[in-house]
Coordinates of C-alpha atoms in Angstrom, one line a residue:
M258 CA -15.6 7.2 27.8
D259 CA -13.8 7.6 31.1
K260 CA -12.8 4.9 32.8
T261 CA -13.4 6.5 36.4
S262 CA -17.1 7.2 35.1
V263 CA -17.3 3.0 35.7
R264 CA -19.0 1.7 38.8
E265 CA -19.0 -1.8 39.6
L266 CA -22.1 -3.0 41.6
Q267 CA -23.6 -6.1 43.4
D268 CA -26.8 -6.4 41.5
V269 CA -29.5 -4.6 39.5
V270 CA -33.3 -4.8 39.0
I271 CA -34.6 -3.3 35.3
R272 CA -37.8 -3.1 34.3
F273 CA -39.4 -3.0 30.9
S274 CA -43.2 -2.0 30.7
G275 CA -44.3 -0.8 27.5
D276 CA -47.6 -1.4 25.4
S277 CA -48.4 -5.0 25.4
G278 CA -47.8 -5.6 21.6
D279 CA -44.2 -2.9 22.3
G280 CA -41.8 -6.3 22.7
M281 CA -41.9 -6.2 25.9
Q282 CA -41.1 -9.5 26.6
L283 CA -38.8 -10.5 24.0
T284 CA -36.6 -7.2 25.2
G285 CA -35.8 -8.2 28.8
T286 CA -35.7 -11.8 27.8
L287 CA -33.1 -11.3 25.2
F288 CA -31.5 -8.8 28.1
S289 CA -31.3 -11.4 31.3
D290 CA -30.3 -14.0 28.2
T291 CA -27.0 -11.6 27.4
S292 CA -26.8 -11.3 31.2
A293 CA -26.6 -15.0 31.8
L294 CA -24.7 -16.5 29.3
L295 CA -21.6 -13.3 30.7
G296 CA -21.9 -15.6 34.0
N297 CA -24.3 -13.4 35.8
G298 CA -27.0 -14.3 38.3
I299 CA -30.4 -13.8 36.8
S300 CA -33.8 -14.4 38.0
T301 CA -36.4 -12.5 35.5
F302 CA -40.2 -12.0 36.6
P303 CA -42.8 -11.7 33.3
D304 CA -45.7 -9.4 34.2
Y305 CA -48.9 -10.0 31.5
P306 CA -52.1 -7.6 31.4
A307 CA -54.4 -10.0 32.5
E308 CA -57.0 -8.8 29.0
I309 CA -56.3 -11.0 25.5
R310 CA -56.1 -7.3 23.8
A311 CA -56.7 -4.1 26.9
P312 CA -57.2 -0.6 25.4
Q313 CA -53.9 -0.2 23.9
G314 CA -52.2 3.0 25.6
T315 CA -54.3 1.9 28.6
V316 CA -52.6 0.9 32.0
A317 CA -55.1 -2.4 32.1
G318 CA -52.9 -3.1 28.9
V319 CA -49.6 -2.3 30.2
S320 CA -47.0 -4.8 30.1
G321 CA -43.7 -5.9 31.8
F322 CA -40.2 -8.0 32.0
Q323 CA -38.6 -7.7 35.2
V324 CA -34.5 -9.3 35.4
H325 CA -32.4 -9.5 38.8
F326 CA -28.4 -10.3 37.5
G327 CA -26.4 -10.1 40.1
C328 CA -22.8 -11.2 40.9
H329 CA -23.4 -14.0 43.2
R330 CA -27.3 -16.3 42.9
E331 CA -30.4 -14.3 42.3
L332 CA -32.7 -16.2 44.0
N333 CA -36.1 -14.3 43.0
P334 CA -36.6 -10.3 40.4
G335 CA -36.2 -8.1 42.6
D336 CA -38.9 -6.0 44.9
Y337 CA -38.1 -3.2 43.2
C338 CA -36.4 -1.7 39.8
D339 CA -33.2 0.9 39.5
V340 CA -33.9 1.1 35.9
L341 CA -37.3 1.3 34.1
V342 CA -38.3 1.7 30.5
A343 CA -41.2 3.5 29.9
M344 CA -41.9 2.4 26.4
N345 CA -45.0 5.3 26.9
P346 CA -47.3 7.3 30.0
A347 CA -49.8 4.2 31.0
A348 CA -45.9 2.4 31.6
L349 CA -45.1 4.8 33.8
K350 CA -48.2 5.5 35.7
A351 CA -48.0 1.4 36.1
N352 CA -44.9 1.2 37.2
R353 CA -44.1 4.3 39.6
K354 CA -44.5 2.5 43.4
W355 CA -41.6 0.1 41.7
L356 CA -38.9 2.3 41.6
K357 CA -36.6 1.9 44.3
A358 CA -35.2 6.0 45.3
G359 CA -32.9 8.0 42.9
A360 CA -33.9 5.1 40.0
T361 CA -33.7 5.8 36.5
V362 CA -37.0 6.7 34.3
I363 CA -35.7 5.7 30.8
L364 CA -39.0 7.0 29.7
D365 CA -40.3 7.8 25.2
G366 CA -40.3 11.5 25.0
D367 CA -42.3 10.3 21.5
S368 CA -45.1 9.2 23.4
L369 CA -45.6 12.5 25.3
T370 CA -48.9 13.4 24.2
E371 CA -51.9 14.4 24.8
E372 CA -54.1 11.1 24.1
H373 CA -51.5 9.1 25.7
L374 CA -51.8 11.0 28.5
K375 CA -54.8 11.2 28.5
R376 CA -55.1 7.5 27.8
A377 CA -53.5 7.0 30.6
G378 CA -55.7 8.9 32.6
F379 CA -52.6 10.9 33.3
A380 CA -54.3 14.5 35.0
T381 CA -51.9 16.6 33.5
L382 CA -49.8 17.1 30.6
D383 CA -46.2 17.0 33.1
P384 CA -46.6 13.6 34.0
I385 CA -43.0 13.3 35.6
A386 CA -44.4 16.4 38.3
E387 CA -47.4 14.7 38.5
L388 CA -46.1 11.4 39.3
E389 CA -43.5 13.0 41.7
L390 CA -40.3 12.0 39.9
D391 CA -37.9 15.2 40.6
E392 CA -35.8 13.2 42.7
Y393 CA -35.1 10.6 40.3
N394 CA -32.9 10.3 36.9
V395 CA -35.4 10.8 34.7
V396 CA -33.8 10.7 30.5
V397 CA -36.3 10.8 27.5
P398 CA -35.0 9.8 24.4
N399 CA -37.2 10.0 21.6
I400 CA -37.4 6.3 20.8
T401 CA -40.0 6.3 17.8
S402 CA -38.8 8.8 16.4
M403 CA -35.2 7.9 16.2
T404 CA -34.8 4.2 15.7
R405 CA -37.6 5.8 11.9
E406 CA -34.7 8.2 11.4
A407 CA -32.1 4.7 12.1
L408 CA -33.6 2.9 10.1
M409 CA -34.4 4.9 7.1
Q410 CA -32.0 3.3 4.8
T411 CA -34.4 -0.2 5.2
E412 CA -37.1 -2.2 3.0
L413 CA -39.9 -1.4 6.3
D414 CA -41.6 0.6 6.1
N415 CA -41.9 3.1 8.7
R416 CA -45.2 1.1 11.0
S417 CA -42.3 -1.6 10.8
A418 CA -39.7 0.3 10.7
V419 CA -41.4 2.6 14.7
K420 CA -41.9 -1.8 15.8
C421 CA -38.4 -2.0 16.3
K422 CA -37.4 0.2 18.8
N423 CA -38.3 -1.2 22.1
M424 CA -34.9 -2.7 20.5
F425 CA -33.7 0.5 20.2
A426 CA -34.6 1.0 23.8
L427 CA -32.6 -2.1 24.6
G428 CA -29.6 -1.6 22.8
I429 CA -29.7 1.5 25.7
C430 CA -29.3 -0.8 28.0
F431 CA -27.1 -2.6 26.9
W432 CA -24.0 0.1 26.8
L433 CA -25.8 1.1 30.1
F434 CA -24.6 -1.8 32.1
D435 CA -22.1 -2.8 29.7
R436 CA -23.7 -6.4 28.5
P437 CA -22.5 -6.9 24.5
E438 CA -24.6 -6.6 21.1
T439 CA -24.4 -10.2 19.8
H440 CA -26.3 -12.8 21.1
A441 CA -28.5 -10.2 20.6
H442 CA -27.6 -9.9 17.1
R443 CA -27.4 -13.7 16.9
Y444 CA -30.7 -14.6 18.7
L445 CA -32.7 -12.4 15.2
E446 CA -30.8 -13.4 12.6
S447 CA -32.3 -16.9 13.7
K448 CA -35.4 -16.4 14.4
F449 CA -35.7 -14.2 11.1
A450 CA -33.4 -16.5 8.9
R451 CA -35.6 -18.3 7.3
K452 CA -39.3 -15.6 7.3
N453 CA -37.9 -12.3 6.5
P454 CA -33.9 -11.2 6.7
A455 CA -34.6 -7.3 6.4
I456 CA -36.6 -7.9 9.6
A457 CA -33.7 -9.2 11.2
E458 CA -31.2 -6.3 10.2
A459 CA -33.7 -4.0 11.2
N460 CA -34.2 -5.2 13.8
K461 CA -30.2 -5.0 14.7
L462 CA -29.7 -1.5 13.2
A463 CA -32.3 -0.5 16.5
I464 CA -30.0 -1.9 18.9
D465 CA -26.7 -0.4 17.3
A466 CA -28.3 2.6 17.5
G467 CA -29.4 3.1 21.1
Y468 CA -26.1 1.8 21.6
N469 CA -24.6 4.5 20.0
Y470 CA -27.1 7.0 21.8
A471 CA -26.0 6.3 24.9
A472 CA -22.7 6.1 24.7
N473 CA -22.3 9.7 22.8
T474 CA -25.3 11.8 24.7
H475 CA -24.2 11.9 28.2
Q476 CA -27.7 11.5 29.1
F477 CA -26.5 9.3 31.9
A478 CA -24.4 9.8 35.0
N479 CA -22.5 6.3 35.4
H480 CA -22.1 2.8 33.2
Y481 CA -22.1 0.3 35.4
R482 CA -20.8 -3.7 35.0
V483 CA -21.8 -6.4 37.2
A484 CA -19.0 -9.2 37.8
P485 CA -20.4 -12.2 36.6
A486 CA -21.7 -14.6 39.4
N487 CA -19.3 -18.0 41.4
L488 CA -21.5 -20.2 40.5
E489 CA -20.5 -24.1 40.9
K490 CA -19.0 -25.2 37.8
G491 CA -21.3 -26.8 35.4
T492 CA -22.5 -26.8 31.6
Y493 CA -25.8 -24.0 32.7
R494 CA -28.2 -22.4 30.5
S495 CA -31.1 -19.8 31.2
I496 CA -34.7 -21.4 31.6
S497 CA -38.4 -20.5 32.2
G498 CA -40.1 -23.4 34.3
N499 CA -42.5 -24.0 32.2
V500 CA -39.6 -25.7 29.7
A501 CA -38.4 -26.9 32.7
T502 CA -41.5 -28.9 33.1
A503 CA -42.1 -30.4 30.7
W504 CA -37.0 -31.3 30.4
G505 CA -38.4 -33.3 34.3
L506 CA -41.2 -35.0 32.1
C507 CA -39.2 -36.6 30.1
A508 CA -36.8 -37.6 32.5
A509 CA -38.1 -39.6 34.4
A510 CA -39.9 -41.0 30.6
E511 CA -35.8 -42.0 29.3
K512 CA -35.5 -43.4 33.0
A513 CA -38.9 -44.7 33.1
G514 CA -38.1 -46.5 30.1
L515 CA -41.9 -45.6 28.6
P516 CA -43.2 -43.6 25.8
L517 CA -43.9 -39.8 27.0
F518 CA -48.0 -39.3 26.5
C519 CA -49.5 -35.6 26.9
G520 CA -52.8 -35.1 26.3
S521 CA -53.6 -31.4 26.9
Y522 CA -55.6 -28.6 26.6
P523 CA -53.8 -24.9 26.1
I524 CA -54.5 -22.8 29.2
T525 CA -52.5 -20.3 30.6
P526 CA -50.5 -20.6 32.1
A527 CA -49.6 -23.8 31.3
T528 CA -49.5 -23.8 27.8
V529 CA -46.1 -23.8 27.0
I530 CA -45.8 -27.4 28.5
L531 CA -46.9 -28.1 26.4
E532 CA -45.9 -26.1 23.3
E533 CA -42.7 -27.8 24.4
L534 CA -43.4 -31.8 24.9
A535 CA -44.8 -31.0 20.7
K536 CA -41.0 -30.4 20.5
R537 CA -39.6 -33.5 21.5
K538 CA -40.9 -36.4 18.7
D539 CA -37.2 -36.8 18.6
L540 CA -37.2 -38.4 22.2
G541 CA -40.9 -40.5 21.3
V542 CA -43.0 -37.8 22.8
K543 CA -46.7 -37.6 21.8
T544 CA -49.1 -35.0 22.6
V545 CA -53.0 -34.0 21.2
Q546 CA -54.4 -31.2 22.0
A547 CA -57.2 -31.8 23.2
E548 CA -60.9 -30.2 22.0
D549 CA -61.5 -29.2 25.8
E550 CA -59.6 -29.6 29.2
I551 CA -61.8 -32.7 30.1
A552 CA -60.8 -35.0 26.6
G553 CA -56.6 -34.2 27.7
I554 CA -57.0 -35.9 31.1
C555 CA -59.4 -38.9 29.6
T556 CA -57.0 -39.4 27.2
A557 CA -53.5 -39.6 29.4
I558 CA -56.0 -41.3 31.1
G559 CA -56.3 -44.0 28.5
A560 CA -52.2 -43.7 27.2
A561 CA -51.5 -44.6 30.2
F562 CA -53.3 -47.9 30.9
A563 CA -51.6 -48.9 27.2
G564 CA -48.6 -48.3 29.5
N565 CA -47.5 -45.0 28.9
F566 CA -46.2 -42.6 30.8
A567 CA -48.6 -40.5 30.4
V568 CA -49.2 -36.5 31.5
T569 CA -51.9 -33.8 31.6
T570 CA -51.5 -30.0 32.2
T571 CA -53.8 -27.3 32.8
S572 CA -53.6 -24.4 35.1
G573 CA -57.0 -23.8 37.7
P574 CA -60.1 -23.5 36.0
G575 CA -59.1 -26.8 34.3
L576 CA -57.8 -28.9 37.0
S577 CA -61.7 -27.9 38.6
L578 CA -63.2 -29.5 35.0
K579 CA -60.4 -32.6 35.4
S580 CA -61.4 -34.0 38.6
E581 CA -63.8 -35.9 37.5
A582 CA -61.4 -37.7 35.4
L583 CA -58.7 -37.7 38.3
G584 CA -60.5 -40.2 40.7
L585 CA -60.9 -42.5 37.8
A586 CA -57.3 -42.3 37.8
V587 CA -57.3 -42.6 41.6
M588 CA -60.0 -45.7 41.7
T589 CA -58.2 -47.3 38.4
E590 CA -54.7 -46.6 40.4
L591 CA -53.1 -45.8 36.9
P592 CA -50.1 -44.0 37.0
L593 CA -50.2 -40.2 36.0
V594 CA -49.3 -36.8 36.2
V595 CA -51.1 -34.0 36.9
V596 CA -49.0 -30.3 35.9
D597 CA -52.1 -26.9 37.3
V598 CA -49.7 -24.1 36.5
Q599 CA -51.7 -21.8 39.3
R600 CA -52.3 -18.8 38.9
G601 CA -55.3 -16.2 40.0
G602 CA -59.2 -17.8 40.5
P603 CA -61.0 -18.0 40.6
S604 CA -63.1 -18.7 37.0
T605 CA -61.1 -17.2 35.3
G606 CA -59.3 -14.2 36.9
L607 CA -56.7 -12.7 36.2
P608 CA -55.4 -16.0 34.7
T609 CA -51.3 -13.5 33.9
K610 CA -50.6 -13.4 37.8
T611 CA -50.0 -15.7 40.1
E612 CA -51.0 -17.4 42.8
Q613 CA -51.1 -20.1 45.6
S614 CA -54.6 -20.4 45.6
D615 CA -55.8 -24.5 43.6
L616 CA -53.9 -26.1 46.7
Q617 CA -57.5 -27.2 48.2
Q618 CA -58.7 -28.3 44.8
A619 CA -55.1 -30.9 44.4
L620 CA -56.0 -32.0 48.3
Y621 CA -59.7 -32.2 48.1
G622 CA -61.3 -31.4 45.9
R623 CA -62.4 -34.8 44.2
N624 CA -66.3 -36.5 44.3
G625 CA -65.2 -39.9 47.7
E626 CA -62.1 -41.1 49.2
C627 CA -60.0 -40.0 46.9
P628 CA -56.7 -39.2 47.9
V629 CA -54.0 -38.7 45.4
I630 CA -49.8 -37.1 45.9
V631 CA -49.4 -33.9 45.9
V632 CA -46.1 -32.6 44.9
A633 CA -45.1 -29.1 44.8
A634 CA -42.4 -26.5 42.7
S635 CA -40.0 -24.3 44.9
S636 CA -38.5 -22.1 41.6
P637 CA -38.0 -21.9 37.5
S638 CA -34.8 -24.2 37.7
D639 CA -36.2 -26.9 40.0
C640 CA -39.5 -26.8 38.2
F641 CA -37.1 -29.8 36.4
H642 CA -36.3 -32.0 39.3
Y643 CA -40.5 -31.9 40.7
A644 CA -41.6 -33.0 37.6
F645 CA -39.5 -35.7 37.7
E646 CA -40.2 -36.6 41.4
A647 CA -44.0 -36.9 39.8
G648 CA -43.1 -38.9 37.7
R649 CA -40.7 -41.0 40.0
L650 CA -43.5 -41.1 42.5
A651 CA -46.6 -42.0 40.4
L652 CA -44.5 -44.3 38.5
E653 CA -43.1 -47.5 41.0
H654 CA -46.6 -46.1 43.6
M655 CA -49.6 -46.4 40.7
T656 CA -51.1 -43.4 41.5
P657 CA -51.7 -39.7 40.1
V658 CA -49.6 -37.1 41.3
I659 CA -50.5 -33.5 41.6
L660 CA -47.8 -30.7 40.3
L661 CA -48.4 -27.4 41.3
T662 CA -46.8 -24.7 40.6
D663 CA -47.6 -21.6 39.4
G664 CA -46.8 -18.6 36.9
F665 CA -44.0 -16.4 38.3
I666 CA -42.2 -19.4 38.1
A667 CA -43.8 -20.6 35.7
N668 CA -43.3 -18.0 33.3
G669 CA -40.3 -16.8 34.9
S670 CA -36.5 -17.7 34.0
E671 CA -32.8 -17.9 36.0
P672 CA -29.6 -20.1 35.1
W673 CA -29.7 -24.0 35.4
R674 CA -27.1 -26.1 36.0
I675 CA -28.0 -28.9 33.2
P676 CA -27.7 -32.4 35.6
E677 CA -26.1 -35.5 34.7
M678 CA -29.0 -37.8 34.2
K679 CA -26.5 -40.4 35.7
D680 CA -26.9 -38.6 38.4
Y681 CA -30.3 -40.0 38.7
P682 CA -31.9 -42.6 39.5
A683 CA -33.9 -45.6 37.7
I684 CA -37.7 -45.1 38.1
V685 CA -38.9 -48.8 38.0
P686 CA -42.5 -49.4 38.3
P687 CA -44.3 -52.4 39.2
I688 CA -44.5 -54.3 35.6
V689 CA -46.3 -57.8 35.5
E690 CA -44.9 -58.7 32.3
E691 CA -46.7 -62.6 32.1
A692 CA -49.3 -64.2 34.5
P693 CA -47.9 -66.0 37.8
E694 CA -46.5 -70.1 36.9
G695 CA -50.3 -72.2 37.6
G696 CA -52.3 -69.1 38.7
V697 CA -54.4 -66.7 37.5
F698 CA -53.1 -62.6 37.6
M699 CA -54.8 -60.5 40.4
P700 CA -54.9 -57.1 39.4
Y701 CA -54.8 -56.2 42.8
V702 CA -52.2 -57.8 44.3
R703 CA -49.6 -55.3 45.9
N704 CA -45.9 -54.6 46.2
E705 CA -44.9 -53.5 49.9
K706 CA -45.7 -49.7 48.6
L707 CA -49.1 -50.5 47.8
A708 CA -48.6 -50.0 44.4
R709 CA -50.6 -53.5 42.8
G710 CA -49.3 -54.6 39.7
W711 CA -49.9 -52.7 36.1
A712 CA -50.0 -55.1 33.1
F713 CA -50.9 -53.5 30.0
P714 CA -53.1 -54.6 27.6
G715 CA -53.0 -57.2 24.3
K716 CA -51.1 -59.8 26.6
V717 CA -52.2 -63.7 27.2
G718 CA -53.0 -63.7 31.1
L719 CA -52.8 -60.8 32.0
E720 CA -57.0 -59.6 31.1
H721 CA -58.4 -57.5 33.8
R722 CA -60.7 -54.8 34.4
V723 CA -60.5 -51.5 35.7
G724 CA -63.0 -48.5 35.8
G725 CA -64.4 -46.0 37.6
L726 CA -66.3 -49.2 39.6
E727 CA -64.9 -50.3 43.1
K728 CA -62.8 -53.6 42.6
D729 CA -62.7 -56.9 44.1
C730 CA -59.3 -56.1 46.1
V731 CA -57.7 -58.5 45.1
K732 CA -59.1 -60.2 42.0
G733 CA -60.2 -57.0 40.0
C734 CA -63.8 -57.8 38.9
I735 CA -67.3 -55.7 40.0
S736 CA -67.4 -55.7 44.3
H737 CA -70.0 -54.3 46.0
D738 CA -69.5 -55.2 48.5
P739 CA -69.2 -52.7 51.5
A740 CA -66.7 -54.0 53.8
N741 CA -64.6 -54.9 50.5
H742 CA -64.7 -50.9 49.1
Q743 CA -64.2 -50.4 53.3
T744 CA -60.7 -51.8 53.0
M745 CA -60.2 -50.5 49.4
V746 CA -60.4 -47.4 50.4
S747 CA -58.2 -47.3 53.3
T748 CA -55.5 -48.9 51.1
R749 CA -55.8 -46.2 48.7
A750 CA -55.1 -44.0 51.3
A751 CA -52.3 -46.3 52.9
K752 CA -50.5 -45.8 49.4
V753 CA -50.3 -42.2 49.6
A754 CA -49.4 -41.4 52.4
K755 CA -47.1 -45.1 52.7
A756 CA -45.0 -42.1 49.5
A757 CA -43.0 -40.3 52.6
D758 CA -40.6 -43.3 52.7
D759 CA -40.1 -42.0 49.5
I760 CA -39.3 -38.8 50.3
P761 CA -36.3 -36.7 52.1
P762 CA -36.9 -35.6 55.4
L763 CA -38.2 -31.9 56.2
A764 CA -35.1 -29.9 55.9
V765 CA -34.8 -26.3 58.1
Y766 CA -33.1 -23.6 56.4
G767 CA -31.3 -21.8 59.3
D768 CA -31.1 -22.8 62.7
E769 CA -32.2 -25.7 64.1
E770 CA -34.0 -24.0 66.9
G771 CA -34.9 -20.3 67.3
D772 CA -37.5 -17.4 68.0
L773 CA -39.7 -16.8 64.4
L774 CA -40.5 -20.2 61.9
V775 CA -41.6 -19.0 58.9
V776 CA -42.8 -21.4 56.8
G777 CA -44.0 -21.7 52.9
W778 CA -44.4 -24.1 50.3
G779 CA -43.7 -23.5 46.6
G780 CA -42.9 -21.0 44.6
T781 CA -42.6 -18.2 47.3
R782 CA -38.5 -20.1 48.7
G783 CA -36.5 -17.3 46.9
H784 CA -38.4 -14.4 48.1
L785 CA -38.8 -16.0 52.0
Q786 CA -35.0 -17.2 51.7
N787 CA -33.4 -14.1 51.2
A788 CA -36.0 -12.6 53.7
V789 CA -34.5 -14.7 56.4
D790 CA -31.3 -14.1 55.1
E791 CA -31.8 -10.0 55.6
L792 CA -33.2 -10.5 59.0
R793 CA -30.5 -13.4 59.8
A794 CA -26.9 -10.9 58.3
E795 CA -28.9 -8.8 61.8
G796 CA -28.4 -10.8 64.5
T797 CA -32.5 -12.7 64.8
R798 CA -33.0 -16.0 65.7
V799 CA -34.9 -16.9 62.5
S800 CA -35.5 -19.9 60.0
L801 CA -37.2 -20.7 57.6
A802 CA -39.0 -24.7 56.5
H803 CA -40.0 -24.9 52.8
F804 CA -42.1 -27.2 51.7
N805 CA -42.0 -29.1 47.7
Y806 CA -44.0 -32.4 49.1
I807 CA -47.4 -31.5 51.2
N808 CA -48.9 -34.8 50.6
P809 CA -47.8 -36.8 52.3
L810 CA -45.8 -34.5 54.0
P811 CA -42.4 -34.9 54.9
R812 CA -41.1 -37.2 58.3
G813 CA -40.0 -34.7 60.9
V814 CA -42.2 -31.9 60.9
R815 CA -44.3 -32.2 64.6
E816 CA -39.9 -31.8 65.6
A817 CA -39.1 -29.4 63.8
F818 CA -42.4 -27.4 64.9
A819 CA -41.5 -27.5 68.6
R820 CA -37.5 -26.1 68.2
F821 CA -39.0 -22.9 67.6
R822 CA -41.7 -20.0 69.4
R823 CA -43.7 -18.9 66.0
I824 CA -44.2 -20.2 63.9
V825 CA -45.4 -18.2 60.7
V826 CA -47.2 -19.4 57.7
C827 CA -46.7 -17.4 54.1
E828 CA -48.2 -17.9 50.7
L829 CA -50.3 -16.7 48.0
N830 CA -53.9 -17.2 49.1
E831 CA -55.9 -16.5 52.2
G832 CA -54.2 -19.4 54.6
Q833 CA -54.7 -22.8 53.0
F834 CA -51.7 -24.4 53.6
A835 CA -51.8 -23.0 57.1
A836 CA -55.6 -24.8 57.4
Y837 CA -53.8 -27.9 56.0
L838 CA -50.9 -27.7 58.9
R839 CA -53.9 -26.8 61.8
Q840 CA -55.9 -30.5 60.6
Q841 CA -52.2 -32.4 60.0
F842 CA -50.8 -30.6 63.9
Q843 CA -53.0 -29.3 66.1
E844 CA -50.8 -28.6 68.9
F845 CA -48.7 -25.1 67.2
R846 CA -50.9 -22.1 66.6
Y847 CA -50.0 -20.6 63.6
E848 CA -49.8 -17.2 62.3
Q849 CA -50.6 -16.5 59.2
F850 CA -48.9 -14.3 56.3
N851 CA -50.7 -13.7 53.3
K852 CA -51.7 -12.0 50.1
C853 CA -53.8 -11.8 47.2
E854 CA -52.9 -9.6 44.8
G855 CA -51.4 -11.6 41.8
Q856 CA -47.9 -10.7 42.3
P857 CA -45.8 -12.8 44.4
F858 CA -44.4 -11.0 47.9
T859 CA -41.9 -8.1 48.0
I860 CA -38.5 -9.4 50.8
V861 CA -39.7 -5.8 51.9
E862 CA -43.3 -6.8 53.2
L863 CA -42.3 -10.2 54.7
S864 CA -39.4 -9.1 55.8
R865 CA -41.4 -6.2 58.2
H866 CA -43.8 -8.3 59.1
F867 CA -41.3 -11.3 60.4
K868 CA -39.5 -8.2 62.5
S869 CA -43.1 -7.5 63.7
L870 CA -43.9 -11.1 65.6
I871 CA -40.0 -11.0 66.8
Q872 CA -40.8 -8.1 68.6

């Protein structure tokens, strides 16, 4: 191709979309992994249908995967897409609203049948006119039939051949953005090497056919290139939030010198953490897939009593079921990490969509005075760090810690610089190895962090009681004394509050003072930071205070808030963190920007709202 038709771009957003059986998640993953290997910054957003198997060809059954890749680190998967790959009319209709002006649309022409159009809810037989796509670059290759033709000489039957059409679409995108096919080929060879090598060869042929179609038919006006990102030197890999969480927990166990135990029940979107930990028998990890959520946390509490670093994983409905046993862990003062990958609720709600609506449940969702440490991760890669932090705080302070992630960062991925474990601190739990000389072991004698001693069962002289009934504040025997109960309630609360000494103070992104302070927590960091950057580039005095430590809050919050004229709290719920801040710092007035659509924020909507507040 003539070199003058090659255009250099700073960044690109592609959205792969089709029926839930069309392999869009694999297609997007292979494209994003290839881009990461080329050194691009990437951020991805898998968007699954909320039903297990919605009717085929309907808007409700559309599955999407959005990838944002560029020549710098990408903090979010992008608001709107430059390219939409739609494998059927339903995918086109569902994603029309996410197109940038002048975007390229690649639509499988074989899917434009009267039956498919009717099932997708179109009123006419011309979806391009009906969706007003005349101003877009719409390319309609017959992807299904060309895939079938490309695989005619293989051993695959017609149905199996058609399933490779997603790889044909991937080949088109590889050519369009000058991506090599090598990584995708290697992945397919590895995946199907033992099961069915013929499947691997067919999918590789489909990629090549799509690549050659795009290269030779001149359907696309331009060929694009995106330079590698200037990332910090190191060894990188693409990682999802759930995998990073699992690895962070493994790292904490290693630094504590304890075996890791995970007792969990599968639940969307947290299941991958359990699956990833189950693969780590080489690191001494033990996993139990329990019969329900209650059994999952109870096995973890038993493992903690026996001297393991204990973990349980769940999502919102499962956290509700675990709440009674979580109270038991608070009462017994055993270290435990509960990972809650938040999703849309209540009840079954939107199980595959993202939300931040479990915050109040994490803070208050137990009977009695029952405080726990609450930590939240902000991106797929930093799930590693905050999983490690959750383990450190639980083990050193002898208390349960809830780690909040969400569906967006749990399923999304980005390049992760693999850390050196020597750079992470040792974790030193208050383990008691032997009884004090000439005395009796007192299980509720505390150290400077107010953490009690952790004595494992089976050691002579360290016999003691734990359980759900209130204990004597020193001896550990059952106590119904009112004054003792007050002491224990106050001490458990003070222990959690004292964890603030062990976390970094609040850091403000941007200037230390200004007209507007944007406040967020958890997985909204990327969108908020990009929106703040956009306004700061225009000369606006706006900064960001993003929270990863929720209970206790970090030091310096009151001082930081006092330096700004207005404060706006942004979260994917109806204002739970804003309500929490009002309780803690009543002297400030908090604006709110909330969203409960099962989708992340967009930078456009954030920027527009911030400008309206300043103006």
